[in-house]
mmCIF file of C-alpha atoms in Angstrom:
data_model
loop_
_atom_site.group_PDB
_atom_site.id
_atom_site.type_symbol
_atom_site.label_atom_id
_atom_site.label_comp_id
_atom_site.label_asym_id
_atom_site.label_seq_id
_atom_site.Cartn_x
_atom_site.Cartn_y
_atom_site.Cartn_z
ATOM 1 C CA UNK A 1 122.598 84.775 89.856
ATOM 2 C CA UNK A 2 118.904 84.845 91.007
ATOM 3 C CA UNK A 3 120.242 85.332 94.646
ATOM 4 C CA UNK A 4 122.853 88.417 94.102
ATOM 5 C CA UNK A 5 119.746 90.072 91.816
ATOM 6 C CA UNK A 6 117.593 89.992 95.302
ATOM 7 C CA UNK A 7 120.159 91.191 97.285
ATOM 8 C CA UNK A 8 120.948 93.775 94.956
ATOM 9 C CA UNK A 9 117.432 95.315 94.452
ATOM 10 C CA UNK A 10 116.624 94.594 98.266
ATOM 11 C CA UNK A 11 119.690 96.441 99.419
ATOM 12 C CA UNK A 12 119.142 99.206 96.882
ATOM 13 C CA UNK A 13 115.616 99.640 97.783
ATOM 14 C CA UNK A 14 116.481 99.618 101.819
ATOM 15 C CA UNK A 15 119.209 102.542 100.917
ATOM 16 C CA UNK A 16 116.366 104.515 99.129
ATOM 17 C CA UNK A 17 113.967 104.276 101.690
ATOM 18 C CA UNK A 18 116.627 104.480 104.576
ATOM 19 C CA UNK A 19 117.549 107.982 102.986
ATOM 20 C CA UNK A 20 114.208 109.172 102.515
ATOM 21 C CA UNK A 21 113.460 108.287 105.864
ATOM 22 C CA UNK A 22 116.491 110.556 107.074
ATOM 23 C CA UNK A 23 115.832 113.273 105.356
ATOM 24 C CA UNK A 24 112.398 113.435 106.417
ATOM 25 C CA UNK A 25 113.441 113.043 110.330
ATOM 26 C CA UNK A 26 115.554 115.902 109.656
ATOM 27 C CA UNK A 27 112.982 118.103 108.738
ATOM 28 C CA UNK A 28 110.615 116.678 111.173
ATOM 29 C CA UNK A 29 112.820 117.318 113.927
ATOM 30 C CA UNK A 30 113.237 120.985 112.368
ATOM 31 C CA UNK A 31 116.851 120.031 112.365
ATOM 32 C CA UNK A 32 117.570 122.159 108.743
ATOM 33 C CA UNK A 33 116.953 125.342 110.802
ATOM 34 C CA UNK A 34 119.872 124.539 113.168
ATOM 35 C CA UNK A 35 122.528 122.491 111.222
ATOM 36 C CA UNK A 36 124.617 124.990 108.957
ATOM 37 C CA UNK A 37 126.249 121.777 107.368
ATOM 38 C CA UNK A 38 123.552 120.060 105.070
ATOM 39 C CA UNK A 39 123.714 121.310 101.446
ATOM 40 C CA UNK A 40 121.384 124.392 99.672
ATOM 41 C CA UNK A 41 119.388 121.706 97.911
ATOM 42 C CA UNK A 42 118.261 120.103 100.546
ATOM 43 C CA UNK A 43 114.788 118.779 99.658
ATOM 44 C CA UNK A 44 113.060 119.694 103.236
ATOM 45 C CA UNK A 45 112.838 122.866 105.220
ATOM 46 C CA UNK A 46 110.924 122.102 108.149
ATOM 47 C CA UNK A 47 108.573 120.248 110.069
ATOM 48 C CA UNK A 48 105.468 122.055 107.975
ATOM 49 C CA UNK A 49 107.091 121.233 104.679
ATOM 50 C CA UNK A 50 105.713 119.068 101.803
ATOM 51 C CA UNK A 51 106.854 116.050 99.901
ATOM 52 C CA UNK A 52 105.336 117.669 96.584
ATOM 53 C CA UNK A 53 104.543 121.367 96.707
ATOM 54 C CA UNK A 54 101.351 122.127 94.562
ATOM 55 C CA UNK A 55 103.199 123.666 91.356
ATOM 56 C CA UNK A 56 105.882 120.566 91.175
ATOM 57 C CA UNK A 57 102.808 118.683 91.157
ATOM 58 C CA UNK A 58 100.292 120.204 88.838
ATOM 59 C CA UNK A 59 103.687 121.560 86.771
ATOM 60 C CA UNK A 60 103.370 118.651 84.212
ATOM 61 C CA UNK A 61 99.795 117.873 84.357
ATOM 62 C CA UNK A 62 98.969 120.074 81.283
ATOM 63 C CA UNK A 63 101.346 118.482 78.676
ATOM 64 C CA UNK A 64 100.180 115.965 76.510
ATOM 65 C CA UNK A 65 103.581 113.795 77.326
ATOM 66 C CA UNK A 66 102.444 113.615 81.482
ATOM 67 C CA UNK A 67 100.269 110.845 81.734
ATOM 68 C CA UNK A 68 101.683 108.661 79.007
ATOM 69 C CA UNK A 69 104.661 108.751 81.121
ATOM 70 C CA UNK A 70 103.758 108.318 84.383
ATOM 71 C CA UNK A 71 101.641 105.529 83.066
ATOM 72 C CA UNK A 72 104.485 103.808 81.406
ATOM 73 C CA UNK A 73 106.629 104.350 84.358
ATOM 74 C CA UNK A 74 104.142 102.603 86.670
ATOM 75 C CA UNK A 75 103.774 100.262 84.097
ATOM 76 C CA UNK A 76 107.215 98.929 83.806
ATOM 77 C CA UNK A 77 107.761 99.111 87.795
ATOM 78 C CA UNK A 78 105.057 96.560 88.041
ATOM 79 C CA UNK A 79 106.163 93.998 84.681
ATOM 80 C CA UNK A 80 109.400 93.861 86.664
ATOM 81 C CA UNK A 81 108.078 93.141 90.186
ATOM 82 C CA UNK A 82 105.990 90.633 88.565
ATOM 83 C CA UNK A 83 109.211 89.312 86.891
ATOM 84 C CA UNK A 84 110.866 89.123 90.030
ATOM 85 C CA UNK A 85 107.893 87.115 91.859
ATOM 86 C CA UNK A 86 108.267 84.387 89.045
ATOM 87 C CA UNK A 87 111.425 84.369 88.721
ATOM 88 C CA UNK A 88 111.447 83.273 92.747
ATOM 89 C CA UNK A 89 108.872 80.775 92.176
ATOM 90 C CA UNK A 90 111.202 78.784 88.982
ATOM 91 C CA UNK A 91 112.956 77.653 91.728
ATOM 92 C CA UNK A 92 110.577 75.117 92.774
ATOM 93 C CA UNK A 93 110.903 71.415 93.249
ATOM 94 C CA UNK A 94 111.991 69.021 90.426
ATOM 95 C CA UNK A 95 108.611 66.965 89.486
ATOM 96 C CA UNK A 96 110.496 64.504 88.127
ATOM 97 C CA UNK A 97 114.099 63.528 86.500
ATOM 98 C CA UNK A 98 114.677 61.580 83.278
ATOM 99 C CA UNK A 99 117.225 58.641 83.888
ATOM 100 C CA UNK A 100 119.249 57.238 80.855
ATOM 101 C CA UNK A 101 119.247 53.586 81.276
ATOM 102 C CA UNK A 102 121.328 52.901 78.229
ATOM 103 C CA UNK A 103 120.247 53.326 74.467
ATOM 104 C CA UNK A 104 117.251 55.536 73.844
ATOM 105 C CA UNK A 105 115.538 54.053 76.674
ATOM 106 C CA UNK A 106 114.800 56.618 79.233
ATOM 107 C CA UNK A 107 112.682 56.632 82.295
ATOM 108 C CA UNK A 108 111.429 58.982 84.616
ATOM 109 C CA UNK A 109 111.613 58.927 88.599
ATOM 110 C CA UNK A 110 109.631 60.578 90.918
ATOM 111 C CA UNK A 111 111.840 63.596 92.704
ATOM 112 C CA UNK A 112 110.438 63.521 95.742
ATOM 113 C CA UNK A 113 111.128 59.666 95.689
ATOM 114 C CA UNK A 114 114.455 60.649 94.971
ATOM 115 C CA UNK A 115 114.533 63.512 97.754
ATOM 116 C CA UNK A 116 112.994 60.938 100.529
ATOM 117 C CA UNK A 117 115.891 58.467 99.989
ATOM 118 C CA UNK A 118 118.425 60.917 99.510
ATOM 119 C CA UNK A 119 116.655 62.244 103.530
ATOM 120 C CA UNK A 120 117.028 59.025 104.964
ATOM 121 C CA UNK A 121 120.736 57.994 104.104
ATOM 122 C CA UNK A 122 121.631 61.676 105.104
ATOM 123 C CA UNK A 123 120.357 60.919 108.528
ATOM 124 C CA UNK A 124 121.516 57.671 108.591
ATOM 125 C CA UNK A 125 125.368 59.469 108.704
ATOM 126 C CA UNK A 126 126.962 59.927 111.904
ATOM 127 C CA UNK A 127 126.230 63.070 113.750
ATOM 128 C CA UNK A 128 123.562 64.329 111.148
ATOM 129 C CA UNK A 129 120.065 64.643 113.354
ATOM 130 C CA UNK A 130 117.581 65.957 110.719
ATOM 131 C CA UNK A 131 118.095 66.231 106.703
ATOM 132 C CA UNK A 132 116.109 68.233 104.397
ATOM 133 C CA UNK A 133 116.925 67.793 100.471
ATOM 134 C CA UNK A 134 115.445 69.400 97.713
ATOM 135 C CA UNK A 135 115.965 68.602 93.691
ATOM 136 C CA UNK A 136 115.379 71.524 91.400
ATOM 137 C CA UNK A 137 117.453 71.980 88.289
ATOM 138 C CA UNK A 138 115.486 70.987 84.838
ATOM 139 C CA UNK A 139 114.897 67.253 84.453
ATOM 140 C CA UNK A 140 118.074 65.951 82.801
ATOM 141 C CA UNK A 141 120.118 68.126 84.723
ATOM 142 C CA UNK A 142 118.982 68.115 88.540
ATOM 143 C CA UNK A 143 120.437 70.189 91.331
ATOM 144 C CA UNK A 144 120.341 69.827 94.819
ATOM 145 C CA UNK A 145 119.801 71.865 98.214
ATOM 146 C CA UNK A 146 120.397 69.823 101.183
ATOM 147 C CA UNK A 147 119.766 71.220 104.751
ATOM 148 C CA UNK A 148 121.821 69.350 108.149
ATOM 149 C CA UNK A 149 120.959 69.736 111.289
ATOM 150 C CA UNK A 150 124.280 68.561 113.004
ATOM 151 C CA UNK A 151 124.598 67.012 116.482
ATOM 152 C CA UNK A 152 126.300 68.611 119.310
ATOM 153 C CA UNK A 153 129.715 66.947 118.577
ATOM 154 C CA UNK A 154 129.423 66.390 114.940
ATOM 155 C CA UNK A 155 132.395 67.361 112.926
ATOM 156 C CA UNK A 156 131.050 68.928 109.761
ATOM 157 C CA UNK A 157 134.177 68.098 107.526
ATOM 158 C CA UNK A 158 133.519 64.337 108.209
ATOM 159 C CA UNK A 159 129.571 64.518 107.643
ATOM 160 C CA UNK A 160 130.531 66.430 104.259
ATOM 161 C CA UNK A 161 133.279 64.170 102.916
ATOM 162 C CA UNK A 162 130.631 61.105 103.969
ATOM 163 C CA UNK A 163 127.603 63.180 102.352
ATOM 164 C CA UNK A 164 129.829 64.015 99.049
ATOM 165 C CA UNK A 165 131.439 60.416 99.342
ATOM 166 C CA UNK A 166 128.105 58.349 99.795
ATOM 167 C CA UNK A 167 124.711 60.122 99.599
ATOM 168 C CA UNK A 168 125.540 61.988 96.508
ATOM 169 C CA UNK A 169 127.356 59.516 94.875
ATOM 170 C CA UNK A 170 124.258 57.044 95.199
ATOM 171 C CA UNK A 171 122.018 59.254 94.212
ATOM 172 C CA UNK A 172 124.373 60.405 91.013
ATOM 173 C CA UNK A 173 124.679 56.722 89.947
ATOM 174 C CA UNK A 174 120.834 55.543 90.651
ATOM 175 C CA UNK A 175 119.541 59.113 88.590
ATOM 176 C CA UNK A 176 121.952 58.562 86.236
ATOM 177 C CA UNK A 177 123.523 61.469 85.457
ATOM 178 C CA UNK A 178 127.239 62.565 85.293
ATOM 179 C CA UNK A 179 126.996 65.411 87.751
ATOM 180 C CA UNK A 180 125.162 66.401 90.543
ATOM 181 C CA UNK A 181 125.784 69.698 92.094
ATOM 182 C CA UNK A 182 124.641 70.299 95.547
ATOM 183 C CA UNK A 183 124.248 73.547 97.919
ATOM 184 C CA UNK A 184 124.833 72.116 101.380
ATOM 185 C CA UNK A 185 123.835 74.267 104.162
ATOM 186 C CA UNK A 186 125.035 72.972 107.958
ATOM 187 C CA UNK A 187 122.883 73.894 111.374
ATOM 188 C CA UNK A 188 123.326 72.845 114.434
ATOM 189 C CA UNK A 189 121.067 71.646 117.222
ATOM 190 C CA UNK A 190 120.547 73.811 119.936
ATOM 191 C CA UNK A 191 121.311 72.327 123.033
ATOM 192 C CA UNK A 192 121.721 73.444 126.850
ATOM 193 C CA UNK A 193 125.406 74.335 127.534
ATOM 194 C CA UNK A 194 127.351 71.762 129.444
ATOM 195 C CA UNK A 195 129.298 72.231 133.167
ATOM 196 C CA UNK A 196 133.092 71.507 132.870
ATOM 197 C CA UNK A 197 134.069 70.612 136.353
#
């Protein structure tokens, strides 16, 4: 969810500035003077023109509404960047997860404990180089993000099937938990191309 938000606002904010950007070559360039095609509110004339003229910006300034406005404007652009900025940082590392050993009995385990063993068997598979594995998730309900770094000839369905089939399924039974989703992403290692002869 977090991830299509970002893309979202990024990409809407790109368009906006992309557009101003534009419109602002094209009067640079004095291009509105020789293009019969762009439309009678088009916000620049020419290369001498303003962003603001002086009355659209001193139009307001006498009402008693103005600055309340503008201030509350400003105000809410900034509570949601801030918003945004922690809602990136939630997604940090899992401290710790809470493991059910039967009863009420319930321990806790170190997650980068966790995240270190989980490394090593990863690169222990065939054809994985370098592993990077991250738990986030709350603690009785941990996700995680894995990173491979796959060698030349490494088939990715087989280090997948052995990644879902024994790294995850370790990890599942020793934290104790009944699932364990994972967001795998697969590199490669770059490597000098080889002469077929």
């Amino acid at each position: 969810m977090l991830r299509t938000v970002n893309r979202i606002l990024v990409g809407l904010a790109g368009a906006l500035l992309l557009a101003l950007g534009a419109a602002v070559l094209i009067a640079a360039l004095d291009l509105p003077r020789h293009w019969d095609v762009l439309p009678s509110a088009w916000p620049f004339d020419g290369p001498h023109d303003v962003l603001l003229a002086r009355e659209d910006r001193l139009r307001w300034r006498g009402s008693g509404w103005w600055w309340p406005v503008v201030i509350a404007a400003l105000a809410v652009a900034v509570l949601l960047a801030v918003w945004w900025l922690l809602a990136l940082a939630a997604r940090r590392r899992l401290r710790e997860l809470a493991v059910h050993s039967g009863g009420s009995a319930v321990a806790s385990v170190r997650g980068r404990a966790l995240e270190e063993a989980m490394g090593a068997e990863t690169e222990g598979l065939e054809g994985v180089e370098r592993a990077a594995v991250a738990l986030t998730g709350r603690r009785g309900a941990p996700q995680v993000r894995l990173v491979l770094v796959l060698g030349a000839h490494a088939g990715p369905a087989a280090a997948l099937e052995r990644l879902r089939a024994e790294v995850l399924h370790h990890a599942r039974v020793s934290a104790g938990v009944p699932h364990l989703p994972a967001e795998v992403r697969l590199r490669t290692v770059r490597h000098r191309p080889e002469r077929v002869e």
